[in-house]
Amino acid sequence: MSTETLEWPKNYNEIPKAAFTRKDIYSEEIKRIFHGKEWHPIAHESEVPEPGDFKTVRLTGIPLLIARDEKGEVRVFYNACSHRGNQLETAVMGNKTEFECPYHRWLFDTNGDLVGCPNPREFVPGFDKADYPLAQPRFDSFYGLIFVTFSNETEPLDEYLGDSSETLRELMGGDGRLKLLGYQKVRYDTNWKSYSDNDGYHAPLLHQAFKMLNWQGGKGRQFAVTERGHVCFESALSVASGPSVLKDSELIAFKGQDPSVGSRIVMLFPTFVSTKHLDVINLRFATPIDEETTEVHYAYFAHEDDDEEMVRHRLRQSSNLLGPCGLISMEDASIFHRIHVGNHTPGNAIFQKGVRDPSKLESEFLQNDESGNLPRWEYYRSVMGFERATA
Ligand code: FES
Ligand SMILES: [Fe+2]
């Protein structure tokens, strides 16, 4: 693709709608962003708590196998046999001591080492099993959150996370000692950028539950908006007041420690969203499927130190509050799709809330500004090589 074929508007608050719909731009995004110099969260170690536990995912089509080995270390492999490349494991998750490729029965242990293969005497002279372990992408973890990158040039993970790391740690219970509660997996009919462009402006306006419960957002801020497009939100929890429409108000109860920062969101470029709201700990692993489909795995967690009652509370609150059909998030799916339909029209999408001067990129944002998304757009534009118009 020639990136010159899409002229980027002069103003920082305008985004060309064609960027959401063009197939050639999508292919270029895969190369420059998803297989470029970014880290992508794919799992939390607590999803594979025991030796032999594994989980498989596909990230922009690339099959990955996350497995805990016999010694308890979590590793990430390409989920493809080192012989002819057959997809090795097809289960979404499970526990195995060995992975056997069904095609010619090559056998791998949880370290990824090739431990058996039929007829090796008839192989190329000098064949050595040690030369054929499962291949691995570069990976690293942050308080148990596992990231991969497909570029050797990506900076170390702690540099990549920058100022967002502290909020991310807090959001994962302060120490990352989590316990998996379960998943919801959805495909949204939208471009990945519309999914990750959800903003601070819409929440009390789109989501009906805020009105039904007479629930005002607590005071908060948007910060650590980095040049790499990451952004953090922190806010106090307010208690819903007025006549309750809920038969069971436990759904919106807060049982945690500190309501002054009871709500935290960390969004990492390009598609990762993580939320701690009331007692929900939710990590959303997302990948584009094509230019108009985005798959999101909502993973919900408790903390290892929770007692049984707290685990039950979190379990009930998780998807009911913040899942794809959750009380305060269900309308998002409809908007993700409708904005994608609307983007098949000429012109630009325009940001207003919080934009003081469209000719400048700002770095300070209020909780309900939509302008906090603009540094991410500027990073996107520069990675994609789109030239900004001068007049
Ligand atoms: S492709 Fe796996 S054993 Fe041949
Ligand atoms: Fe929303």
Short mmCIF file of C-alpha atoms and ligand atoms in Angstrom, two decimals:
data_model
loop_
_atom_site.label_atom_id
_atom_site.label_comp_id
_atom_site.label_asym_id
_atom_site.label_seq_id
_atom_site.Cartn_x
_atom_site.Cartn_y
_atom_site.Cartn_z
CA MET A 1 0.00 0.00 0.00
CA SER A 2 1.11 3.45 -0.61
CA THR A 3 0.38 5.33 2.57
CA GLU A 4 0.36 8.51 0.49
CA THR A 5 -3.04 7.52 -0.83
CA LEU A 6 -4.68 8.56 2.41
CA GLU A 7 -4.06 12.16 3.35
CA TRP A 8 -4.41 12.71 7.07
CA PRO A 9 -6.37 15.87 8.04
CA LYS A 10 -4.49 18.91 9.25
CA ASN A 11 -6.39 19.08 12.54
CA TYR A 12 -5.43 16.64 15.30
CA ASN A 13 -9.09 16.00 16.19
CA GLU A 14 -10.10 14.66 12.76
CA ILE A 15 -9.71 11.02 11.70
CA PRO A 16 -10.42 9.92 8.12
CA LYS A 17 -13.24 7.37 8.09
CA ALA A 18 -11.52 5.49 5.27
CA ALA A 19 -8.86 4.36 7.77
CA PHE A 20 -11.52 2.12 9.36
CA THR A 21 -12.76 0.44 6.21
CA ARG A 22 -10.03 0.06 3.59
CA LYS A 23 -8.71 -3.49 3.18
CA ASP A 24 -5.30 -2.29 1.98
CA ILE A 25 -4.89 -0.18 5.12
CA TYR A 26 -5.82 -3.18 7.26
CA SER A 27 -3.12 -5.32 5.62
CA GLU A 28 -0.59 -2.60 6.26
CA GLU A 29 -1.68 -2.35 9.93
CA ILE A 30 -0.98 -6.06 10.38
CA LYS A 31 2.57 -5.54 9.11
CA ARG A 32 3.37 -2.25 10.79
CA ILE A 33 1.45 -2.59 14.07
CA PHE A 34 0.44 -6.15 14.93
CA HIS A 35 3.62 -7.74 13.60
CA GLY A 36 5.64 -4.61 14.27
CA LYS A 37 7.19 -3.00 17.31
CA GLU A 38 4.38 -3.49 19.84
CA TRP A 39 3.87 -5.82 22.80
CA HIS A 40 0.55 -7.67 22.86
CA PRO A 41 -0.97 -9.11 26.06
CA ILE A 42 -2.25 -12.64 25.38
CA ALA A 43 -2.91 -14.22 28.78
CA HIS A 44 -2.40 -13.97 32.51
CA GLU A 45 -0.28 -16.69 34.13
CA SER A 46 -3.18 -17.51 36.46
CA GLU A 47 -5.07 -18.91 33.45
CA VAL A 48 -2.58 -21.81 33.45
CA PRO A 49 -1.98 -22.29 37.21
CA GLU A 50 -0.70 -25.90 37.28
CA PRO A 51 2.21 -27.64 35.51
CA GLY A 52 0.96 -28.93 32.16
CA ASP A 53 -1.89 -26.35 31.97
CA PHE A 54 -2.10 -24.68 28.60
CA LYS A 55 -4.15 -22.19 26.64
CA THR A 56 -4.18 -21.56 22.90
CA VAL A 57 -4.95 -18.29 21.12
CA ARG A 58 -4.66 -16.83 17.66
CA LEU A 59 -3.35 -13.32 17.42
CA THR A 60 -3.97 -11.79 13.99
CA GLY A 61 -4.07 -15.36 12.73
CA ILE A 62 -0.80 -16.44 14.39
CA PRO A 63 -1.44 -19.54 16.53
CA LEU A 64 0.15 -19.44 19.97
CA LEU A 65 0.40 -21.99 22.76
CA ILE A 66 0.88 -20.76 26.33
CA ALA A 67 1.94 -23.61 28.61
CA ARG A 68 3.24 -24.07 32.15
CA ASP A 69 6.13 -26.53 32.19
CA GLU A 70 6.94 -29.22 34.77
CA LYS A 71 9.02 -26.78 36.82
CA GLY A 72 6.17 -24.25 36.94
CA GLU A 73 7.54 -21.77 34.41
CA VAL A 74 5.13 -20.34 31.84
CA ARG A 75 6.32 -20.31 28.23
CA VAL A 76 4.88 -19.15 24.94
CA PHE A 77 5.34 -21.20 21.77
CA TYR A 78 4.15 -20.90 18.22
CA ASN A 79 1.37 -23.46 18.10
CA ALA A 80 2.84 -25.23 15.08
CA CYS A 81 4.76 -28.49 14.82
CA SER A 82 8.47 -28.06 14.10
CA HIS A 83 8.23 -30.74 11.38
CA ARG A 84 5.92 -29.50 8.63
CA GLY A 85 4.13 -26.82 10.58
CA ASN A 86 0.84 -28.54 11.44
CA GLN A 87 -1.20 -26.74 14.13
CA LEU A 88 -0.09 -28.67 17.21
CA GLU A 89 -2.86 -28.18 19.80
CA THR A 90 -6.49 -27.45 18.93
CA ALA A 91 -8.05 -27.39 22.42
CA VAL A 92 -8.72 -23.90 23.77
CA MET A 93 -7.30 -24.92 27.13
CA GLY A 94 -6.43 -28.06 29.07
CA ASN A 95 -3.67 -29.96 30.83
CA LYS A 96 -1.11 -32.22 29.14
CA THR A 97 2.29 -33.61 29.93
CA GLU A 98 3.08 -33.89 26.22
CA PHE A 99 1.81 -32.43 22.98
CA GLU A 100 1.53 -34.88 20.11
CA CYS A 101 1.23 -33.75 16.52
CA PRO A 102 -1.31 -36.08 14.88
CA TYR A 103 0.14 -35.81 11.36
CA HIS A 104 3.35 -37.84 11.82
CA ARG A 105 3.23 -38.25 15.61
CA TRP A 106 6.12 -36.02 16.62
CA LEU A 107 5.93 -35.55 20.38
CA PHE A 108 6.88 -32.46 22.41
CA ASP A 109 7.15 -31.98 26.19
CA THR A 110 5.91 -28.89 28.03
CA ASN A 111 9.38 -27.32 27.64
CA GLY A 112 8.76 -27.43 23.90
CA ASP A 113 11.50 -30.02 23.37
CA LEU A 114 11.03 -32.70 20.75
CA VAL A 115 11.06 -35.96 22.71
CA GLY A 116 9.95 -38.45 20.10
CA CYS A 117 9.48 -38.90 16.35
CA PRO A 118 8.79 -42.08 14.34
CA ASN A 119 11.43 -43.47 11.90
CA PRO A 120 14.29 -41.05 12.71
CA ARG A 121 16.92 -43.43 11.20
CA GLU A 122 15.44 -42.70 7.79
CA PHE A 123 15.73 -38.93 8.24
CA VAL A 124 18.37 -36.64 6.78
CA PRO A 125 21.77 -37.90 8.07
CA GLY A 126 22.81 -36.12 11.25
CA PHE A 127 19.20 -35.41 12.33
CA ASP A 128 19.11 -34.47 16.00
CA LYS A 129 15.90 -34.04 17.99
CA ALA A 130 17.54 -31.23 19.93
CA ASP A 131 17.48 -29.10 16.78
CA TYR A 132 13.68 -29.25 16.53
CA PRO A 133 12.05 -27.71 19.61
CA LEU A 134 8.83 -25.75 19.23
CA ALA A 135 9.69 -22.26 18.04
CA GLN A 136 8.96 -19.37 20.38
CA PRO A 137 8.08 -15.74 19.78
CA ARG A 138 9.71 -13.16 22.01
CA PHE A 139 7.66 -12.92 25.21
CA ASP A 140 7.81 -11.36 28.66
CA SER A 141 5.48 -10.84 31.59
CA PHE A 142 4.42 -8.10 33.97
CA TYR A 143 2.94 -9.29 37.28
CA GLY A 144 1.79 -12.42 35.47
CA LEU A 145 0.39 -10.63 32.42
CA ILE A 146 2.06 -12.29 29.43
CA PHE A 147 2.97 -10.25 26.38
CA VAL A 148 4.37 -11.29 22.99
CA THR A 149 5.99 -9.28 20.26
CA PHE A 150 6.88 -10.36 16.75
CA SER A 151 9.69 -7.85 16.32
CA ASN A 152 13.19 -8.02 17.74
CA GLU A 153 13.30 -4.24 17.70
CA THR A 154 10.50 -3.72 20.24
CA GLU A 155 11.87 -2.04 23.34
CA PRO A 156 11.91 -3.96 26.68
CA LEU A 157 8.44 -4.44 28.15
CA ASP A 158 8.91 -2.12 31.14
CA GLU A 159 9.93 0.72 28.83
CA TYR A 160 7.00 -0.02 26.57
CA LEU A 161 4.52 0.16 29.45
CA GLY A 162 6.07 3.38 30.74
CA ASP A 163 3.90 5.33 33.15
CA SER A 164 0.96 2.99 32.68
CA SER A 165 2.66 0.16 34.59
CA GLU A 166 1.74 1.32 38.09
CA THR A 167 -1.97 1.53 37.34
CA LEU A 168 -1.82 -1.83 35.57
CA ARG A 169 -0.24 -3.44 38.64
CA GLU A 170 -2.86 -1.90 40.96
CA LEU A 171 -5.61 -3.03 38.65
CA MET A 172 -4.38 -6.63 38.89
CA GLY A 173 -4.85 -6.71 42.66
CA GLY A 174 -1.55 -4.90 43.41
CA ASP A 175 0.60 -8.01 43.01
CA GLY A 176 -0.81 -9.95 40.06
CA ARG A 177 -1.74 -12.94 42.26
CA LEU A 178 -4.97 -13.63 40.43
CA LYS A 179 -7.32 -16.57 40.11
CA LEU A 180 -9.25 -17.13 36.89
CA LEU A 181 -13.04 -17.02 37.21
CA GLY A 182 -13.96 -17.51 33.57
CA TYR A 183 -14.33 -16.04 30.10
CA GLN A 184 -16.78 -14.56 27.68
CA LYS A 185 -15.68 -14.51 24.06
CA VAL A 186 -17.27 -12.28 21.46
CA ARG A 187 -16.77 -11.13 17.92
CA TYR A 188 -17.75 -7.54 17.35
CA ASP A 189 -18.72 -6.51 13.83
CA THR A 190 -16.34 -3.60 13.79
CA ASN A 191 -12.86 -2.53 12.87
CA TRP A 192 -10.34 -2.99 15.71
CA LYS A 193 -9.75 0.76 15.93
CA SER A 194 -13.42 1.47 16.60
CA TYR A 195 -13.34 -1.13 19.37
CA SER A 196 -10.30 0.46 21.00
CA ASP A 197 -11.48 4.03 20.41
CA ASN A 198 -14.13 3.80 23.17
CA ASP A 199 -13.82 7.11 25.01
CA GLY A 200 -14.36 8.87 28.31
CA TYR A 201 -17.18 11.04 26.96
CA HIS A 202 -19.76 8.38 26.16
CA ALA A 203 -20.09 6.39 29.38
CA PRO A 204 -22.83 8.33 31.23
CA LEU A 205 -24.54 9.25 27.94
CA LEU A 206 -24.77 5.95 26.09
CA HIS A 207 -25.18 3.52 28.94
CA GLN A 208 -28.76 3.49 30.21
CA ALA A 209 -27.92 1.85 33.54
CA PHE A 210 -26.25 5.03 34.74
CA LYS A 211 -29.58 6.83 34.34
CA MET A 212 -31.75 3.99 35.62
CA LEU A 213 -29.74 3.77 38.81
CA ASN A 214 -29.27 7.52 39.07
CA TRP A 215 -25.60 6.66 39.17
CA GLN A 216 -23.17 9.52 38.74
CA GLY A 217 -19.56 8.79 37.92
CA GLY A 218 -17.09 9.47 40.72
CA LYS A 219 -14.43 12.12 40.34
CA GLY A 220 -11.53 10.94 38.28
CA ARG A 221 -8.74 11.62 35.84
CA GLN A 222 -7.25 10.42 32.61
CA PHE A 223 -3.48 10.24 32.77
CA ALA A 224 -0.27 8.54 31.67
CA VAL A 225 -1.39 9.16 28.13
CA THR A 226 1.83 8.12 26.43
CA GLU A 227 3.23 8.80 22.99
CA ARG A 228 2.79 5.08 22.38
CA GLY A 229 -0.94 5.50 22.72
CA HIS A 230 -1.49 3.97 26.15
CA VAL A 231 -3.92 5.69 28.51
CA CYS A 232 -4.95 5.19 32.14
CA PHE A 233 -8.15 6.25 33.92
CA GLU A 234 -8.63 6.38 37.66
CA SER A 235 -11.78 7.43 39.45
CA ALA A 236 -13.50 7.28 42.78
CA LEU A 237 -16.55 5.09 43.12
CA SER A 238 -19.83 6.76 43.76
CA VAL A 239 -22.72 4.81 45.20
CA ALA A 240 -25.83 4.49 43.09
CA SER A 241 -28.75 6.30 44.72
CA GLY A 242 -32.46 6.69 44.20
CA PRO A 243 -35.06 3.99 43.58
CA SER A 244 -33.25 0.83 42.65
CA VAL A 245 -34.45 -1.13 39.65
CA LEU A 246 -32.37 -4.07 40.76
CA LYS A 247 -33.88 -6.89 42.80
CA ASP A 248 -30.44 -7.61 44.21
CA SER A 249 -28.26 -4.58 44.87
CA GLU A 250 -25.23 -6.81 45.54
CA LEU A 251 -24.62 -6.48 41.81
CA ILE A 252 -23.44 -2.91 42.33
CA ALA A 253 -21.99 -3.31 45.83
CA PHE A 254 -18.33 -2.48 46.50
CA LYS A 255 -16.60 -4.80 48.95
CA GLY A 256 -13.04 -3.79 48.24
CA GLN A 257 -10.76 -1.60 50.31
CA ASP A 258 -10.51 1.88 48.87
CA PRO A 259 -13.43 3.52 47.05
CA SER A 260 -11.34 6.65 46.36
CA VAL A 261 -9.71 4.75 43.48
CA GLY A 262 -12.29 2.01 43.10
CA SER A 263 -12.24 2.27 39.33
CA ARG A 264 -9.19 1.87 37.12
CA ILE A 265 -8.82 1.36 33.39
CA VAL A 266 -5.60 0.80 31.45
CA MET A 267 -5.79 0.78 27.67
CA LEU A 268 -2.63 -0.27 25.88
CA PHE A 269 -2.14 0.35 22.18
CA PRO A 270 -3.29 -1.27 19.99
CA THR A 271 -6.19 -3.30 21.45
CA PHE A 272 -5.74 -4.24 25.11
CA VAL A 273 -8.26 -2.98 27.65
CA SER A 274 -8.13 -3.84 31.34
CA THR A 275 -10.62 -2.72 33.94
CA LYS A 276 -11.05 -2.86 37.67
CA HIS A 277 -14.49 -1.46 38.47
CA LEU A 278 -16.26 -2.09 41.79
CA ASP A 279 -14.98 -5.63 42.48
CA VAL A 280 -14.57 -6.73 38.87
CA ILE A 281 -11.07 -7.50 37.60
CA ASN A 282 -11.38 -7.82 33.84
CA LEU A 283 -8.61 -8.29 31.26
CA ARG A 284 -9.82 -8.06 27.66
CA PHE A 285 -7.57 -9.77 25.14
CA ALA A 286 -8.48 -8.63 21.65
CA THR A 287 -7.38 -9.35 18.10
CA PRO A 288 -8.58 -8.23 14.71
CA ILE A 289 -9.97 -11.03 12.54
CA ASP A 290 -10.28 -8.85 9.44
CA GLU A 291 -10.91 -5.17 8.77
CA GLU A 292 -14.50 -5.42 9.99
CA THR A 293 -14.34 -8.05 12.73
CA THR A 294 -12.67 -7.88 16.13
CA GLU A 295 -12.56 -10.79 18.56
CA VAL A 296 -12.40 -10.06 22.28
CA HIS A 297 -11.85 -12.54 25.09
CA TYR A 298 -13.14 -11.09 28.34
CA ALA A 299 -11.26 -12.85 31.16
CA TYR A 300 -12.51 -12.32 34.73
CA PHE A 301 -10.43 -12.81 37.85
CA ALA A 302 -10.57 -12.97 41.62
CA HIS A 303 -7.54 -12.42 43.86
CA GLU A 304 -5.77 -15.41 45.39
CA ASP A 305 -6.40 -14.06 48.91
CA ASP A 306 -10.18 -13.70 48.45
CA ASP A 307 -12.38 -15.76 50.73
CA GLU A 308 -15.18 -17.86 49.28
CA GLU A 309 -17.79 -15.14 49.68
CA MET A 310 -15.66 -12.58 47.85
CA VAL A 311 -15.00 -15.01 45.00
CA ARG A 312 -18.75 -15.57 44.68
CA HIS A 313 -19.37 -11.82 44.74
CA ARG A 314 -16.77 -11.17 42.04
CA LEU A 315 -18.11 -14.03 39.95
CA ARG A 316 -21.64 -12.64 40.05
CA GLN A 317 -20.55 -9.06 39.47
CA SER A 318 -18.05 -9.70 36.67
CA SER A 319 -19.95 -10.42 33.48
CA ASN A 320 -23.21 -8.98 34.81
CA LEU A 321 -21.61 -5.58 35.23
CA LEU A 322 -18.81 -5.30 32.68
CA GLY A 323 -19.23 -8.14 30.21
CA PRO A 324 -20.34 -7.76 26.59
CA CYS A 325 -23.94 -7.91 27.89
CA GLY A 326 -23.15 -6.28 31.24
CA LEU A 327 -25.31 -3.70 32.93
CA ILE A 328 -22.95 -0.79 32.28
CA SER A 329 -21.38 -1.92 29.02
CA MET A 330 -24.01 -3.74 26.94
CA GLU A 331 -24.69 -0.82 24.58
CA ASP A 332 -21.04 -0.72 23.46
CA ALA A 333 -21.49 -3.70 21.11
CA SER A 334 -24.23 -1.91 19.22
CA ILE A 335 -22.18 1.27 18.93
CA PHE A 336 -19.06 -0.64 17.80
CA HIS A 337 -21.12 -1.96 14.89
CA ARG A 338 -23.06 1.20 14.10
CA ILE A 339 -19.93 3.32 14.04
CA HIS A 340 -18.41 0.83 11.61
CA VAL A 341 -21.46 1.05 9.33
CA GLY A 342 -21.32 4.85 9.55
CA ASN A 343 -17.63 4.88 8.67
CA HIS A 344 -18.51 3.71 5.14
CA THR A 345 -19.40 7.32 4.32
CA PRO A 346 -17.09 10.12 3.12
CA GLY A 347 -15.24 12.51 5.37
CA ASN A 348 -13.71 12.50 8.80
CA ALA A 349 -14.77 11.46 12.30
CA ILE A 350 -14.41 14.51 14.53
CA PHE A 351 -13.51 14.65 18.21
CA GLN A 352 -14.86 17.59 20.22
CA LYS A 353 -15.02 16.97 23.96
CA GLY A 354 -11.88 18.29 25.61
CA VAL A 355 -10.34 19.68 22.42
CA ARG A 356 -9.24 23.23 23.17
CA ASP A 357 -7.13 23.80 20.08
CA PRO A 358 -7.39 21.39 17.10
CA SER A 359 -4.00 22.50 15.81
CA LYS A 360 -2.20 21.11 18.87
CA LEU A 361 -1.90 17.70 20.42
CA GLU A 362 -2.67 18.06 24.12
CA SER A 363 -1.43 15.94 26.98
CA GLU A 364 -3.85 16.84 29.81
CA PHE A 365 -7.34 15.37 29.86
CA LEU A 366 -10.36 15.24 32.12
CA GLN A 367 -12.06 11.96 32.92
CA ASN A 368 -14.93 12.44 30.48
CA ASP A 369 -12.92 13.94 27.60
CA GLU A 370 -12.78 12.11 24.29
CA SER A 371 -9.61 14.00 23.41
CA GLY A 372 -7.59 11.54 25.52
CA ASN A 373 -7.77 9.21 22.49
CA LEU A 374 -5.95 11.67 20.23
CA PRO A 375 -2.34 10.88 21.26
CA ARG A 376 -3.11 7.25 20.32
CA TRP A 377 -4.34 8.41 16.93
CA GLU A 378 -1.21 10.47 16.42
CA TYR A 379 0.94 7.45 17.24
CA TYR A 380 -1.12 5.33 14.84
CA ARG A 381 -0.72 7.92 12.08
CA SER A 382 3.04 8.07 12.51
CA VAL A 383 3.50 4.26 12.58
CA MET A 384 1.33 3.95 9.47
CA GLY A 385 3.28 6.68 7.69
CA PHE A 386 0.26 8.80 6.75
CA GLU A 387 1.27 12.37 5.96
CA ARG A 388 -0.65 15.07 7.78
CA ALA A 389 -2.01 17.77 5.48
CA THR A 390 -0.42 21.16 5.93
CA ALA A 391 -3.32 23.27 4.73
S1 FES B 1 3.72 -31.97 10.80
FE1 FES B 1 3.77 -32.55 12.86
S2 FES B 1 4.60 -34.51 12.85
FE2 FES B 1 4.65 -33.92 10.80
FE FE B 2 -18.92 1.92 27.09
#
